[in-house]
mmCIF file with all atom_site columns, C-alpha atoms in Angstrom:
data_model
loop_
_atom_site.group_PDB
_atom_site.id
_atom_site.type_symbol
_atom_site.label_atom_id
_atom_site.label_alt_id
_atom_site.label_comp_id
_atom_site.label_asym_id
_atom_site.label_entity_id
_atom_site.label_seq_id
_atom_site.pdbx_PDB_ins_code
_atom_site.Cartn_x
_atom_site.Cartn_y
_atom_site.Cartn_z
_atom_site.occupancy
_atom_site.B_iso_or_equiv
_atom_site.pdbx_formal_charge
_atom_site.auth_seq_id
_atom_site.auth_comp_id
_atom_site.auth_asym_id
_atom_site.auth_atom_id
_atom_site.pdbx_PDB_model_num
ATOM 1   C CA . UNK A 1 1   ? 3.846  -24.191 -4.504 1.00 0.00 ? 1076 UNK A CA 1
ATOM 2   C CA . UNK A 1 2   ? 5.782  -20.950 -4.820 1.00 0.00 ? 1077 UNK A CA 1
ATOM 3   C CA . UNK A 1 3   ? 3.872  -17.736 -5.427 1.00 0.00 ? 1078 UNK A CA 1
ATOM 4   C CA . UNK A 1 4   ? 5.882  -15.442 -7.717 1.00 0.00 ? 1079 UNK A CA 1
ATOM 5   C CA . UNK A 1 5   ? 4.307  -12.366 -6.106 1.00 0.00 ? 1080 UNK A CA 1
ATOM 6   C CA . UNK A 1 6   ? 6.215  -13.125 -2.894 1.00 0.00 ? 1081 UNK A CA 1
ATOM 7   C CA . UNK A 1 7   ? 9.888  -12.322 -3.335 1.00 0.00 ? 1082 UNK A CA 1
ATOM 8   C CA . UNK A 1 8   ? 11.061 -13.641 0.033  1.00 0.00 ? 1083 UNK A CA 1
ATOM 9   C CA . UNK A 1 9   ? 12.215 -12.119 3.297  1.00 0.00 ? 1084 UNK A CA 1
ATOM 10  C CA . UNK A 1 10  ? 14.742 -9.441  2.442  1.00 0.00 ? 1085 UNK A CA 1
ATOM 11  C CA . UNK A 1 11  ? 14.293 -7.040  5.356  1.00 0.00 ? 1086 UNK A CA 1
ATOM 12  C CA . UNK A 1 12  ? 14.413 -7.663  9.110  1.00 0.00 ? 1087 UNK A CA 1
ATOM 13  C CA . UNK A 1 13  ? 14.004 -4.800  11.578 1.00 0.00 ? 1088 UNK A CA 1
ATOM 14  C CA . UNK A 1 14  ? 15.257 -5.115  15.153 1.00 0.00 ? 1089 UNK A CA 1
ATOM 15  C CA . UNK A 1 15  ? 14.087 -2.878  18.010 1.00 0.00 ? 1090 UNK A CA 1
ATOM 16  C CA . UNK A 1 16  ? 17.077 -1.764  20.087 1.00 0.00 ? 1091 UNK A CA 1
ATOM 17  C CA . UNK A 1 17  ? 17.400 0.064   23.400 1.00 0.00 ? 1092 UNK A CA 1
ATOM 18  C CA . UNK A 1 18  ? 20.790 1.637   22.702 1.00 0.00 ? 1093 UNK A CA 1
ATOM 19  C CA . UNK A 1 19  ? 21.413 2.454   19.038 1.00 0.00 ? 1094 UNK A CA 1
ATOM 20  C CA . UNK A 1 20  ? 25.143 3.125   19.455 1.00 0.00 ? 1095 UNK A CA 1
ATOM 21  C CA . UNK A 1 21  ? 25.809 -0.174  21.237 1.00 0.00 ? 1096 UNK A CA 1
ATOM 22  C CA . UNK A 1 22  ? 23.581 -2.113  18.849 1.00 0.00 ? 1097 UNK A CA 1
ATOM 23  C CA . UNK A 1 23  ? 25.330 -0.563  15.845 1.00 0.00 ? 1098 UNK A CA 1
ATOM 24  C CA . UNK A 1 24  ? 28.697 -1.772  17.183 1.00 0.00 ? 1099 UNK A CA 1
ATOM 25  C CA . UNK A 1 25  ? 27.399 -5.333  17.684 1.00 0.00 ? 1100 UNK A CA 1
ATOM 26  C CA . UNK A 1 26  ? 25.740 -5.555  14.258 1.00 0.00 ? 1101 UNK A CA 1
ATOM 27  C CA . UNK A 1 27  ? 28.784 -4.024  12.554 1.00 0.00 ? 1102 UNK A CA 1
ATOM 28  C CA . UNK A 1 28  ? 30.924 -6.753  14.121 1.00 0.00 ? 1103 UNK A CA 1
ATOM 29  C CA . UNK A 1 29  ? 28.392 -9.469  13.262 1.00 0.00 ? 1104 UNK A CA 1
ATOM 30  C CA . UNK A 1 30  ? 27.880 -8.411  9.654  1.00 0.00 ? 1105 UNK A CA 1
ATOM 31  C CA . UNK A 1 31  ? 31.471 -7.348  8.985  1.00 0.00 ? 1106 UNK A CA 1
ATOM 32  C CA . UNK A 1 32  ? 30.505 -4.043  7.400  1.00 0.00 ? 1107 UNK A CA 1
ATOM 33  C CA . UNK A 1 33  ? 29.573 -0.486  8.325  1.00 0.00 ? 1108 UNK A CA 1
ATOM 34  C CA . UNK A 1 34  ? 25.922 0.567   7.977  1.00 0.00 ? 1109 UNK A CA 1
ATOM 35  C CA . UNK A 1 35  ? 24.778 2.012   4.652  1.00 0.00 ? 1110 UNK A CA 1
ATOM 36  C CA . UNK A 1 36  ? 22.050 4.089   6.316  1.00 0.00 ? 1111 UNK A CA 1
ATOM 37  C CA . UNK A 1 37  ? 22.697 5.888   9.568  1.00 0.00 ? 1112 UNK A CA 1
ATOM 38  C CA . UNK A 1 38  ? 20.689 8.414   11.548 1.00 0.00 ? 1113 UNK A CA 1
ATOM 39  C CA . UNK A 1 39  ? 19.367 9.002   15.058 1.00 0.00 ? 1114 UNK A CA 1
ATOM 40  C CA . UNK A 1 40  ? 16.135 7.111   14.304 1.00 0.00 ? 1115 UNK A CA 1
ATOM 41  C CA . UNK A 1 41  ? 17.432 4.237   12.156 1.00 0.00 ? 1116 UNK A CA 1
ATOM 42  C CA . UNK A 1 42  ? 20.605 2.362   11.246 1.00 0.00 ? 1117 UNK A CA 1
ATOM 43  C CA . UNK A 1 43  ? 20.500 0.019   8.247  1.00 0.00 ? 1118 UNK A CA 1
ATOM 44  C CA . UNK A 1 44  ? 22.890 -2.574  6.870  1.00 0.00 ? 1119 UNK A CA 1
ATOM 45  C CA . UNK A 1 45  ? 22.711 -4.117  3.387  1.00 0.00 ? 1120 UNK A CA 1
ATOM 46  C CA . UNK A 1 46  ? 24.435 -7.497  3.363  1.00 0.00 ? 1121 UNK A CA 1
ATOM 47  C CA . UNK A 1 47  ? 24.092 -10.474 1.002  1.00 0.00 ? 1122 UNK A CA 1
ATOM 48  C CA . UNK A 1 48  ? 20.836 -9.223  -0.520 1.00 0.00 ? 1123 UNK A CA 1
ATOM 49  C CA . UNK A 1 49  ? 19.227 -8.532  2.837  1.00 0.00 ? 1124 UNK A CA 1
ATOM 50  C CA . UNK A 1 50  ? 18.544 -5.328  4.733  1.00 0.00 ? 1125 UNK A CA 1
ATOM 51  C CA . UNK A 1 51  ? 18.999 -5.413  8.516  1.00 0.00 ? 1126 UNK A CA 1
ATOM 52  C CA . UNK A 1 52  ? 17.585 -2.383  10.311 1.00 0.00 ? 1127 UNK A CA 1
ATOM 53  C CA . UNK A 1 53  ? 18.032 -1.178  13.884 1.00 0.00 ? 1128 UNK A CA 1
ATOM 54  C CA . UNK A 1 54  ? 15.119 0.831   15.270 1.00 0.00 ? 1129 UNK A CA 1
ATOM 55  C CA . UNK A 1 55  ? 15.684 2.607   18.604 1.00 0.00 ? 1130 UNK A CA 1
ATOM 56  C CA . UNK A 1 56  ? 12.929 2.004   21.129 1.00 0.00 ? 1131 UNK A CA 1
ATOM 57  C CA . UNK A 1 57  ? 10.966 0.006   18.565 1.00 0.00 ? 1132 UNK A CA 1
ATOM 58  C CA . UNK A 1 58  ? 10.155 3.182   16.629 1.00 0.00 ? 1133 UNK A CA 1
ATOM 59  C CA . UNK A 1 59  ? 6.700  4.692   16.237 1.00 0.00 ? 1134 UNK A CA 1
ATOM 60  C CA . UNK A 1 60  ? 5.300  1.248   15.458 1.00 0.00 ? 1135 UNK A CA 1
ATOM 61  C CA . UNK A 1 61  ? 6.247  0.073   18.980 1.00 0.00 ? 1136 UNK A CA 1
ATOM 62  C CA . UNK A 1 62  ? 8.131  -3.058  17.922 1.00 0.00 ? 1137 UNK A CA 1
ATOM 63  C CA . UNK A 1 63  ? 8.970  -5.342  20.844 1.00 0.00 ? 1138 UNK A CA 1
ATOM 64  C CA . UNK A 1 64  ? 10.693 -8.077  18.815 1.00 0.00 ? 1139 UNK A CA 1
ATOM 65  C CA . UNK A 1 65  ? 12.322 -8.377  15.389 1.00 0.00 ? 1140 UNK A CA 1
ATOM 66  C CA . UNK A 1 66  ? 9.952  -8.124  12.413 1.00 0.00 ? 1141 UNK A CA 1
ATOM 67  C CA . UNK A 1 67  ? 10.665 -10.011 9.189  1.00 0.00 ? 1142 UNK A CA 1
ATOM 68  C CA . UNK A 1 68  ? 9.375  -8.248  6.072  1.00 0.00 ? 1143 UNK A CA 1
ATOM 69  C CA . UNK A 1 69  ? 8.319  -10.258 3.030  1.00 0.00 ? 1144 UNK A CA 1
ATOM 70  C CA . UNK A 1 70  ? 8.882  -8.354  -0.201 1.00 0.00 ? 1145 UNK A CA 1
ATOM 71  C CA . UNK A 1 71  ? 5.871  -8.603  -2.511 1.00 0.00 ? 1146 UNK A CA 1
ATOM 72  C CA . UNK A 1 72  ? 4.799  -7.268  -5.898 1.00 0.00 ? 1147 UNK A CA 1
ATOM 73  C CA . UNK A 1 73  ? 1.267  -6.262  -4.806 1.00 0.00 ? 1148 UNK A CA 1
ATOM 74  C CA . UNK A 1 74  ? 1.066  -5.330  -1.130 1.00 0.00 ? 1149 UNK A CA 1
ATOM 75  C CA . UNK A 1 75  ? -2.693 -4.646  -1.114 1.00 0.00 ? 1150 UNK A CA 1
ATOM 76  C CA . UNK A 1 76  ? -3.499 -8.045  -2.642 1.00 0.00 ? 1151 UNK A CA 1
ATOM 77  C CA . UNK A 1 77  ? -1.095 -9.896  -0.347 1.00 0.00 ? 1152 UNK A CA 1
ATOM 78  C CA . UNK A 1 78  ? -2.460 -8.125  2.769  1.00 0.00 ? 1153 UNK A CA 1
ATOM 79  C CA . UNK A 1 79  ? -6.012 -8.993  1.665  1.00 0.00 ? 1154 UNK A CA 1
ATOM 80  C CA . UNK A 1 80  ? -4.995 -12.638 1.143  1.00 0.00 ? 1155 UNK A CA 1
ATOM 81  C CA . UNK A 1 81  ? -3.410 -13.040 4.584  1.00 0.00 ? 1156 UNK A CA 1
ATOM 82  C CA . UNK A 1 82  ? -6.315 -11.332 6.344  1.00 0.00 ? 1157 UNK A CA 1
ATOM 83  C CA . UNK A 1 83  ? -8.784 -13.549 4.479  1.00 0.00 ? 1158 UNK A CA 1
ATOM 84  C CA . UNK A 1 84  ? -6.769 -16.492 5.796  1.00 0.00 ? 1159 UNK A CA 1
ATOM 85  C CA . UNK A 1 85  ? -7.089 -15.280 9.413  1.00 0.00 ? 1160 UNK A CA 1
ATOM 86  C CA . UNK A 1 86  ? -4.326 -12.700 9.949  1.00 0.00 ? 1161 UNK A CA 1
ATOM 87  C CA . UNK A 1 87  ? -5.088 -9.351  11.586 1.00 0.00 ? 1162 UNK A CA 1
ATOM 88  C CA . UNK A 1 88  ? -3.830 -6.061  10.174 1.00 0.00 ? 1163 UNK A CA 1
ATOM 89  C CA . UNK A 1 89  ? -1.583 -4.316  12.685 1.00 0.00 ? 1164 UNK A CA 1
ATOM 90  C CA . UNK A 1 90  ? -0.463 -1.380  10.528 1.00 0.00 ? 1165 UNK A CA 1
ATOM 91  C CA . UNK A 1 91  ? -2.255 -0.749  7.232  1.00 0.00 ? 1166 UNK A CA 1
ATOM 92  C CA . UNK A 1 92  ? -0.343 -0.019  4.048  1.00 0.00 ? 1167 UNK A CA 1
ATOM 93  C CA . UNK A 1 93  ? 1.571  3.257   4.191  1.00 0.00 ? 1168 UNK A CA 1
ATOM 94  C CA . UNK A 1 94  ? 4.361  4.873   2.211  1.00 0.00 ? 1169 UNK A CA 1
ATOM 95  C CA . UNK A 1 95  ? 7.666  5.306   4.043  1.00 0.00 ? 1170 UNK A CA 1
ATOM 96  C CA . UNK A 1 96  ? 9.538  7.180   1.313  1.00 0.00 ? 1171 UNK A CA 1
ATOM 97  C CA . UNK A 1 97  ? 10.817 6.750   -2.232 1.00 0.00 ? 1172 UNK A CA 1
ATOM 98  C CA . UNK A 1 98  ? 7.652  4.892   -3.205 1.00 0.00 ? 1173 UNK A CA 1
ATOM 99  C CA . UNK A 1 99  ? 8.220  2.073   -0.697 1.00 0.00 ? 1174 UNK A CA 1
ATOM 100 C CA . UNK A 1 100 ? 5.008  0.742   0.831  1.00 0.00 ? 1175 UNK A CA 1
ATOM 101 C CA . UNK A 1 101 ? 4.930  -1.200  4.098  1.00 0.00 ? 1176 UNK A CA 1
ATOM 102 C CA . UNK A 1 102 ? 2.313  -2.910  6.248  1.00 0.00 ? 1177 UNK A CA 1
ATOM 103 C CA . UNK A 1 103 ? 2.339  -5.276  9.211  1.00 0.00 ? 1178 UNK A CA 1
ATOM 104 C CA . UNK A 1 104 ? -0.029 -7.956  10.389 1.00 0.00 ? 1179 UNK A CA 1
ATOM 105 C CA . UNK A 1 105 ? -0.220 -10.601 13.099 1.00 0.00 ? 1180 UNK A CA 1
ATOM 106 C CA . UNK A 1 106 ? -0.671 -14.281 12.426 1.00 0.00 ? 1181 UNK A CA 1
ATOM 107 C CA . UNK A 1 107 ? -2.980 -16.542 14.449 1.00 0.00 ? 1182 UNK A CA 1
ATOM 108 C CA . UNK A 1 108 ? -0.312 -16.859 17.166 1.00 0.00 ? 1183 UNK A CA 1
ATOM 109 C CA . UNK A 1 109 ? 0.298  -13.124 17.527 1.00 0.00 ? 1184 UNK A CA 1
ATOM 110 C CA . UNK A 1 110 ? 3.595  -13.054 15.620 1.00 0.00 ? 1185 UNK A CA 1
ATOM 111 C CA . UNK A 1 111 ? 4.126  -9.765  13.815 1.00 0.00 ? 1186 UNK A CA 1
ATOM 112 C CA . UNK A 1 112 ? 5.056  -10.063 10.136 1.00 0.00 ? 1187 UNK A CA 1
ATOM 113 C CA . UNK A 1 113 ? 5.653  -7.334  7.593  1.00 0.00 ? 1188 UNK A CA 1
ATOM 114 C CA . UNK A 1 114 ? 5.131  -6.723  3.910  1.00 0.00 ? 1189 UNK A CA 1
ATOM 115 C CA . UNK A 1 115 ? 7.144  -4.382  1.657  1.00 0.00 ? 1190 UNK A CA 1
ATOM 116 C CA . UNK A 1 116 ? 6.433  -3.306  -1.900 1.00 0.00 ? 1191 UNK A CA 1
ATOM 117 C CA . UNK A 1 117 ? 8.932  -1.187  -3.779 1.00 0.00 ? 1192 UNK A CA 1
ATOM 118 C CA . UNK A 1 118 ? 7.452  0.955   -6.523 1.00 0.00 ? 1193 UNK A CA 1
#
């Protein structure tokens, strides 16, 4: 059964050690230059997906890629996954332009993310 409040994985963030080298590899892989570029983040928009490079794992301390599910109600979705046994890693917070994000871990310790655009 498909839940219409979950819009699918549209964003994947990758922690990288060397942003310049990673940018070159992802540019070659994706066949396009980044649409967002700064010292703390490089982002590519390709085929309806956003691929982000986060130096050093960013302030959230990412140690592996994090897939972000886009949802229509982030608070309700976070409550649903925690009621099902997930653990909140980062509570809902705004990251700019009305975008809300949160992360949680599943029962196996995998980190997953949620995004809601206002």
